[in-house]
Amino acid sequence: MGRVVVEVMPKPEILDPQGKAVVGALPRLGFTQFTGARQGKRFELEVDGEVTPEVLQAAREAAETLLSNPIIEDVVRVADASEESAGVSA
Amino acid sequence: MGRVVVEVMPKPEILDPQGKAVVGALPRLGFTQFTGARQGKRFELEVDGEVTPEVLQAAREAAETLLSNPIIEDVVRVADASEESAGVSA
């Protein structure tokens, strides 16, 4: 079973109230090193077989049509989840 | 200016109505290769300087406390955005 990760962020010029809430809360919790925050979406799409180039192409098309609103959002990443960099917490 | 990416997904056993809506809509739009979908969150946190190990550690702590609800969500990724794999769509 393969998995494709699609990530979508609000465009830089678009107001992001959720990000604003995060950036306001961080210093109150002692996280003073962060100067900005934006909040977007991460989708994981599953396929029965492997993540082929055709699957990635279909995921890109789905990302631009169903999973994002191109007026206010950018698709920042479409990738095979198995190739995801290890930077996992804990 | 550095940027840290924090990604959070609903735990596998938790109902994910947004993911269900996506997986229902995909075949209607002709994307028949996807058998499942989950929707989570992607945060981008900015720092003035570089993304040091201390910054990543603070981001991990913020991820577990402010940015996710550990009862229903998993932090799946905390990473320096500049090391993000290139798999970006178009």
PDB file of C-alpha atoms in Angstrom:
ATOM      1  CA  MET A   1       0.000   0.000   0.000  1.00  0.00           C
ATOM      2  CA  GLY A   2       1.410   3.355  -1.035  1.00  0.00           C
ATOM      3  CA  ARG A   3       0.744   6.784   0.314  1.00  0.00           C
ATOM      4  CA  VAL A   4       1.051  10.230  -1.217  1.00  0.00           C
ATOM      5  CA  VAL A   5       1.408  13.354   0.888  1.00  0.00           C
ATOM      6  CA  VAL A   6      -0.158  16.568  -0.400  1.00  0.00           C
ATOM      7  CA  GLU A   7       0.465  19.822   1.439  1.00  0.00           C
ATOM      8  CA  VAL A   8      -1.336  23.098   1.004  1.00  0.00           C
ATOM      9  CA  MET A   9      -0.584  26.477   2.598  1.00  0.00           C
ATOM     10  CA  PRO A  10      -2.442  29.800   2.494  1.00  0.00           C
ATOM     11  CA  LYS A  11      -0.767  32.159   0.015  1.00  0.00           C
ATOM     12  CA  PRO A  12       1.605  34.622   1.729  1.00  0.00           C
ATOM     13  CA  GLU A  13      -0.634  37.629   1.006  1.00  0.00           C
ATOM     14  CA  ILE A  14      -3.712  35.902   2.431  1.00  0.00           C
ATOM     15  CA  LEU A  15      -4.694  36.578   6.032  1.00  0.00           C
ATOM     16  CA  ASP A  16      -4.251  33.443   8.143  1.00  0.00           C
ATOM     17  CA  PRO A  17      -6.174  33.804  11.426  1.00  0.00           C
ATOM     18  CA  GLN A  18      -5.208  30.310  12.630  1.00  0.00           C
ATOM     19  CA  GLY A  19      -1.530  31.103  12.119  1.00  0.00           C
ATOM     20  CA  LYS A  20      -2.024  34.437  13.893  1.00  0.00           C
ATOM     21  CA  ALA A  21      -3.566  32.606  16.861  1.00  0.00           C
ATOM     22  CA  VAL A  22      -0.593  30.241  16.979  1.00  0.00           C
ATOM     23  CA  VAL A  23       1.977  33.026  16.814  1.00  0.00           C
ATOM     24  CA  GLY A  24       0.146  34.823  19.622  1.00  0.00           C
ATOM     25  CA  ALA A  25       0.026  31.747  21.829  1.00  0.00           C
ATOM     26  CA  LEU A  26       3.641  30.596  21.359  1.00  0.00           C
ATOM     27  CA  PRO A  27       5.353  33.288  23.492  1.00  0.00           C
ATOM     28  CA  ARG A  28       2.704  32.932  26.208  1.00  0.00           C
ATOM     29  CA  LEU A  29       3.784  29.294  26.504  1.00  0.00           C
ATOM     30  CA  GLY A  30       7.462  30.242  26.662  1.00  0.00           C
ATOM     31  CA  PHE A  31       8.319  29.661  23.007  1.00  0.00           C
ATOM     32  CA  THR A  32       9.886  33.039  22.341  1.00  0.00           C
ATOM     33  CA  GLN A  33      12.099  32.010  19.425  1.00  0.00           C
ATOM     34  CA  PHE A  34       9.320  31.949  16.829  1.00  0.00           C
ATOM     35  CA  THR A  35       8.498  35.172  14.996  1.00  0.00           C
ATOM     36  CA  GLY A  36       5.783  33.935  12.669  1.00  0.00           C
ATOM     37  CA  ALA A  37       3.429  31.040  12.070  1.00  0.00           C
ATOM     38  CA  ARG A  38       1.180  29.911   9.235  1.00  0.00           C
ATOM     39  CA  GLN A  39      -1.274  27.054   9.286  1.00  0.00           C
ATOM     40  CA  GLY A  40      -2.134  24.925   6.279  1.00  0.00           C
ATOM     41  CA  LYS A  41      -3.240  21.392   5.509  1.00  0.00           C
ATOM     42  CA  ARG A  42      -1.606  18.017   5.066  1.00  0.00           C
ATOM     43  CA  PHE A  43      -3.442  15.259   3.185  1.00  0.00           C
ATOM     44  CA  GLU A  44      -2.432  11.623   3.016  1.00  0.00           C
ATOM     45  CA  LEU A  45      -3.875   9.782   0.010  1.00  0.00           C
ATOM     46  CA  GLU A  46      -3.665   6.000  -0.093  1.00  0.00           C
ATOM     47  CA  VAL A  47      -3.299   3.789  -3.142  1.00  0.00           C
ATOM     48  CA  ASP A  48      -3.503   0.023  -3.292  1.00  0.00           C
ATOM     49  CA  GLY A  49      -0.293  -0.468  -5.216  1.00  0.00           C
ATOM     50  CA  GLU A  50       2.908   1.480  -5.428  1.00  0.00           C
ATOM     51  CA  VAL A  51       3.269   5.221  -5.796  1.00  0.00           C
ATOM     52  CA  THR A  52       4.030   5.380  -9.513  1.00  0.00           C
ATOM     53  CA  PRO A  53       4.718   8.590 -11.472  1.00  0.00           C
ATOM     54  CA  GLU A  54       1.117   8.305 -12.755  1.00  0.00           C
ATOM     55  CA  VAL A  55      -0.203   8.238  -9.186  1.00  0.00           C
ATOM     56  CA  LEU A  56       1.886  11.302  -8.312  1.00  0.00           C
ATOM     57  CA  GLN A  57       0.565  13.093 -11.393  1.00  0.00           C
ATOM     58  CA  ALA A  58      -3.031  12.261 -10.401  1.00  0.00           C
ATOM     59  CA  ALA A  59      -2.294  13.499  -6.861  1.00  0.00           C
ATOM     60  CA  ARG A  60      -0.925  16.766  -8.286  1.00  0.00           C
ATOM     61  CA  GLU A  61      -4.122  17.241 -10.288  1.00  0.00           C
ATOM     62  CA  ALA A  62      -6.286  16.411  -7.268  1.00  0.00           C
ATOM     63  CA  ALA A  63      -4.195  18.830  -5.198  1.00  0.00           C
ATOM     64  CA  GLU A  64      -4.818  21.690  -7.605  1.00  0.00           C
ATOM     65  CA  THR A  65      -8.531  21.001  -8.029  1.00  0.00           C
ATOM     66  CA  LEU A  66     -10.088  19.315  -4.995  1.00  0.00           C
ATOM     67  CA  LEU A  67      -7.551  19.723  -2.186  1.00  0.00           C
ATOM     68  CA  SER A  68      -6.684  23.397  -2.553  1.00  0.00           C
ATOM     69  CA  ASN A  69      -8.381  26.614  -3.526  1.00  0.00           C
ATOM     70  CA  PRO A  70      -5.911  28.122  -6.028  1.00  0.00           C
ATOM     71  CA  ILE A  71      -7.210  31.646  -5.341  1.00  0.00           C
ATOM     72  CA  ILE A  72      -6.038  31.636  -1.750  1.00  0.00           C
ATOM     73  CA  GLU A  73      -3.793  28.569  -1.349  1.00  0.00           C
ATOM     74  CA  ASP A  74      -0.578  27.145  -2.776  1.00  0.00           C
ATOM     75  CA  VAL A  75       0.177  23.449  -3.137  1.00  0.00           C
ATOM     76  CA  VAL A  76       3.609  23.359  -1.527  1.00  0.00           C
ATOM     77  CA  ARG A  77       4.368  19.652  -1.700  1.00  0.00           C
ATOM     78  CA  VAL A  78       3.222  16.464  -3.427  1.00  0.00           C
ATOM     79  CA  ALA A  79       5.436  13.504  -2.579  1.00  0.00           C
ATOM     80  CA  ASP A  80       5.623   9.779  -1.944  1.00  0.00           C
ATOM     81  CA  ALA A  81       5.205   9.440   1.830  1.00  0.00           C
ATOM     82  CA  SER A  82       7.814   6.674   1.925  1.00  0.00           C
ATOM     83  CA  GLU A  83      10.441   9.171   0.748  1.00  0.00           C
ATOM     84  CA  GLU A  84       9.550  11.651   3.445  1.00  0.00           C
ATOM     85  CA  SER A  85      12.531  13.038   5.318  1.00  0.00           C
ATOM     86  CA  ALA A  86      12.922  11.419   8.693  1.00  0.00           C
ATOM     87  CA  GLY A  87      12.699  14.626  10.740  1.00  0.00           C
ATOM     88  CA  VAL A  88       9.971  13.043  12.856  1.00  0.00           C
ATOM     89  CA  SER A  89       9.569  14.201  16.419  1.00  0.00           C
ATOM     90  CA  ALA A  90      10.175  11.923  19.361  1.00  0.00           C
TER      91      ALA A  90
ATOM     92  CA  MET B   1      15.317  33.601   8.278  1.00  0.00           C
ATOM     93  CA  GLY B   2      14.671  29.946   9.084  1.00  0.00           C
ATOM     94  CA  ARG B   3      11.498  27.967   8.969  1.00  0.00           C
ATOM     95  CA  VAL B   4      10.401  24.825  10.772  1.00  0.00           C
ATOM     96  CA  VAL B   5       7.649  22.591   9.437  1.00  0.00           C
ATOM     97  CA  VAL B   6       5.415  20.810  11.954  1.00  0.00           C
ATOM     98  CA  GLU B   7       2.887  18.273  10.728  1.00  0.00           C
ATOM     99  CA  VAL B   8       0.035  16.749  12.661  1.00  0.00           C
ATOM    100  CA  MET B   9      -2.378  13.988  11.601  1.00  0.00           C
ATOM    101  CA  PRO B  10      -5.454  12.511  13.290  1.00  0.00           C
ATOM    102  CA  LYS B  11      -4.589   9.204  14.937  1.00  0.00           C
ATOM    103  CA  PRO B  12      -5.510   6.193  12.750  1.00  0.00           C
ATOM    104  CA  GLU B  13      -8.307   5.091  15.102  1.00  0.00           C
ATOM    105  CA  ILE B  14      -9.880   8.555  15.181  1.00  0.00           C
ATOM    106  CA  LEU B  15     -12.740   9.338  12.822  1.00  0.00           C
ATOM    107  CA  ASP B  16     -11.682  11.889  10.227  1.00  0.00           C
ATOM    108  CA  PRO B  17     -14.757  13.406   8.568  1.00  0.00           C
ATOM    109  CA  GLN B  18     -12.692  15.770   6.381  1.00  0.00           C
ATOM    110  CA  GLY B  19     -10.674  12.831   5.053  1.00  0.00           C
ATOM    111  CA  LYS B  20     -13.902  10.910   4.457  1.00  0.00           C
ATOM    112  CA  ALA B  21     -15.263  13.835   2.449  1.00  0.00           C
ATOM    113  CA  VAL B  22     -12.093  13.892   0.342  1.00  0.00           C
ATOM    114  CA  VAL B  23     -12.108  10.153  -0.323  1.00  0.00           C
ATOM    115  CA  GLY B  24     -15.769  10.405  -1.345  1.00  0.00           C
ATOM    116  CA  ALA B  25     -15.132  13.292  -3.733  1.00  0.00           C
ATOM    117  CA  LEU B  26     -12.000  11.908  -5.428  1.00  0.00           C
ATOM    118  CA  PRO B  27     -13.698   9.211  -7.578  1.00  0.00           C
ATOM    119  CA  ARG B  28     -16.490  11.602  -8.538  1.00  0.00           C
ATOM    120  CA  LEU B  29     -13.794  13.834 -10.041  1.00  0.00           C
ATOM    121  CA  GLY B  30     -12.210  10.928 -11.901  1.00  0.00           C
ATOM    122  CA  PHE B  31      -9.452  10.147  -9.400  1.00  0.00           C
ATOM    123  CA  THR B  32     -10.201   6.440  -9.006  1.00  0.00           C
ATOM    124  CA  GLN B  33      -6.741   5.327  -7.919  1.00  0.00           C
ATOM    125  CA  PHE B  34      -7.048   6.556  -4.334  1.00  0.00           C
ATOM    126  CA  THR B  35      -8.537   4.207  -1.749  1.00  0.00           C
ATOM    127  CA  GLY B  36      -8.237   6.334   1.362  1.00  0.00           C
ATOM    128  CA  ALA B  37      -7.608   9.890   2.515  1.00  0.00           C
ATOM    129  CA  ARG B  38      -6.830  11.551   5.818  1.00  0.00           C
ATOM    130  CA  GLN B  39      -6.612  15.262   6.514  1.00  0.00           C
ATOM    131  CA  GLY B  40      -4.281  16.839   9.030  1.00  0.00           C
ATOM    132  CA  LYS B  41      -2.425  20.085   9.554  1.00  0.00           C
ATOM    133  CA  ARG B  42       0.821  21.623   8.432  1.00  0.00           C
ATOM    134  CA  PHE B  43       2.349  24.494  10.398  1.00  0.00           C
ATOM    135  CA  GLU B  44       5.256  26.665   9.309  1.00  0.00           C
ATOM    136  CA  LEU B  45       7.044  28.382  12.200  1.00  0.00           C
ATOM    137  CA  GLU B  46       9.497  31.172  11.436  1.00  0.00           C
ATOM    138  CA  VAL B  47      12.628  32.057  13.368  1.00  0.00           C
ATOM    139  CA  ASP B  48      14.867  35.075  12.865  1.00  0.00           C
ATOM    140  CA  GLY B  49      18.109  33.124  12.728  1.00  0.00           C
ATOM    141  CA  GLU B  50      18.987  29.656  11.609  1.00  0.00           C
ATOM    142  CA  VAL B  51      17.139  26.471  12.467  1.00  0.00           C
ATOM    143  CA  THR B  52      19.435  25.153  15.201  1.00  0.00           C
ATOM    144  CA  PRO B  53      18.927  21.877  17.108  1.00  0.00           C
ATOM    145  CA  GLU B  54      17.569  24.026  19.977  1.00  0.00           C
ATOM    146  CA  VAL B  55      14.969  25.569  17.666  1.00  0.00           C
ATOM    147  CA  LEU B  56      13.936  22.103  16.458  1.00  0.00           C
ATOM    148  CA  GLN B  57      13.639  20.931  20.053  1.00  0.00           C
ATOM    149  CA  ALA B  58      11.434  23.924  20.922  1.00  0.00           C
ATOM    150  CA  ALA B  59       9.326  23.223  17.844  1.00  0.00           C
ATOM    151  CA  ARG B  60       8.906  19.599  18.957  1.00  0.00           C
ATOM    152  CA  GLU B  61       7.715  20.764  22.376  1.00  0.00           C
ATOM    153  CA  ALA B  62       5.336  23.297  20.812  1.00  0.00           C
ATOM    154  CA  ALA B  63       4.085  20.567  18.476  1.00  0.00           C
ATOM    155  CA  GLU B  64       3.226  18.270  21.370  1.00  0.00           C
ATOM    156  CA  THR B  65       1.615  20.961  23.505  1.00  0.00           C
ATOM    157  CA  LEU B  66       0.117  23.796  21.446  1.00  0.00           C
ATOM    158  CA  LEU B  67      -0.053  22.498  17.883  1.00  0.00           C
ATOM    159  CA  SER B  68      -1.542  19.054  18.463  1.00  0.00           C
ATOM    160  CA  ASN B  69      -4.015  17.400  20.761  1.00  0.00           C
ATOM    161  CA  PRO B  70      -2.143  14.260  21.868  1.00  0.00           C
ATOM    162  CA  ILE B  71      -5.407  12.458  22.648  1.00  0.00           C
ATOM    163  CA  ILE B  72      -6.544  12.452  19.047  1.00  0.00           C
ATOM    164  CA  GLU B  73      -3.531  13.543  16.951  1.00  0.00           C
ATOM    165  CA  ASP B  74       0.008  12.424  16.199  1.00  0.00           C
ATOM    166  CA  VAL B  75       2.885  14.761  15.396  1.00  0.00           C
ATOM    167  CA  VAL B  76       4.185  13.070  12.266  1.00  0.00           C
ATOM    168  CA  ARG B  77       6.970  15.443  11.288  1.00  0.00           C
ATOM    169  CA  VAL B  78       9.093  18.264  12.706  1.00  0.00           C
ATOM    170  CA  ALA B  79      11.791  19.376  10.276  1.00  0.00           C
ATOM    171  CA  ASP B  80      13.814  22.267   8.923  1.00  0.00           C
ATOM    172  CA  ALA B  81      11.808  23.518   5.941  1.00  0.00           C
ATOM    173  CA  SER B  82      15.009  24.092   3.958  1.00  0.00           C
ATOM    174  CA  GLU B  83      15.695  20.355   4.050  1.00  0.00           C
ATOM    175  CA  GLU B  84      12.263  19.504   2.751  1.00  0.00           C
ATOM    176  CA  SER B  85      12.302  17.001  -0.112  1.00  0.00           C
ATOM    177  CA  ALA B  86      11.775  18.711  -3.417  1.00  0.00           C
ATOM    178  CA  GLY B  87       8.654  16.740  -4.389  1.00  0.00           C
ATOM    179  CA  VAL B  88       6.852  20.008  -5.023  1.00  0.00           C
ATOM    180  CA  SER B  89       4.153  20.070  -7.636  1.00  0.00           C
ATOM    181  CA  ALA B  90       4.606  22.208 -10.728  1.00  0.00           C
TER     182      ALA B  90
END
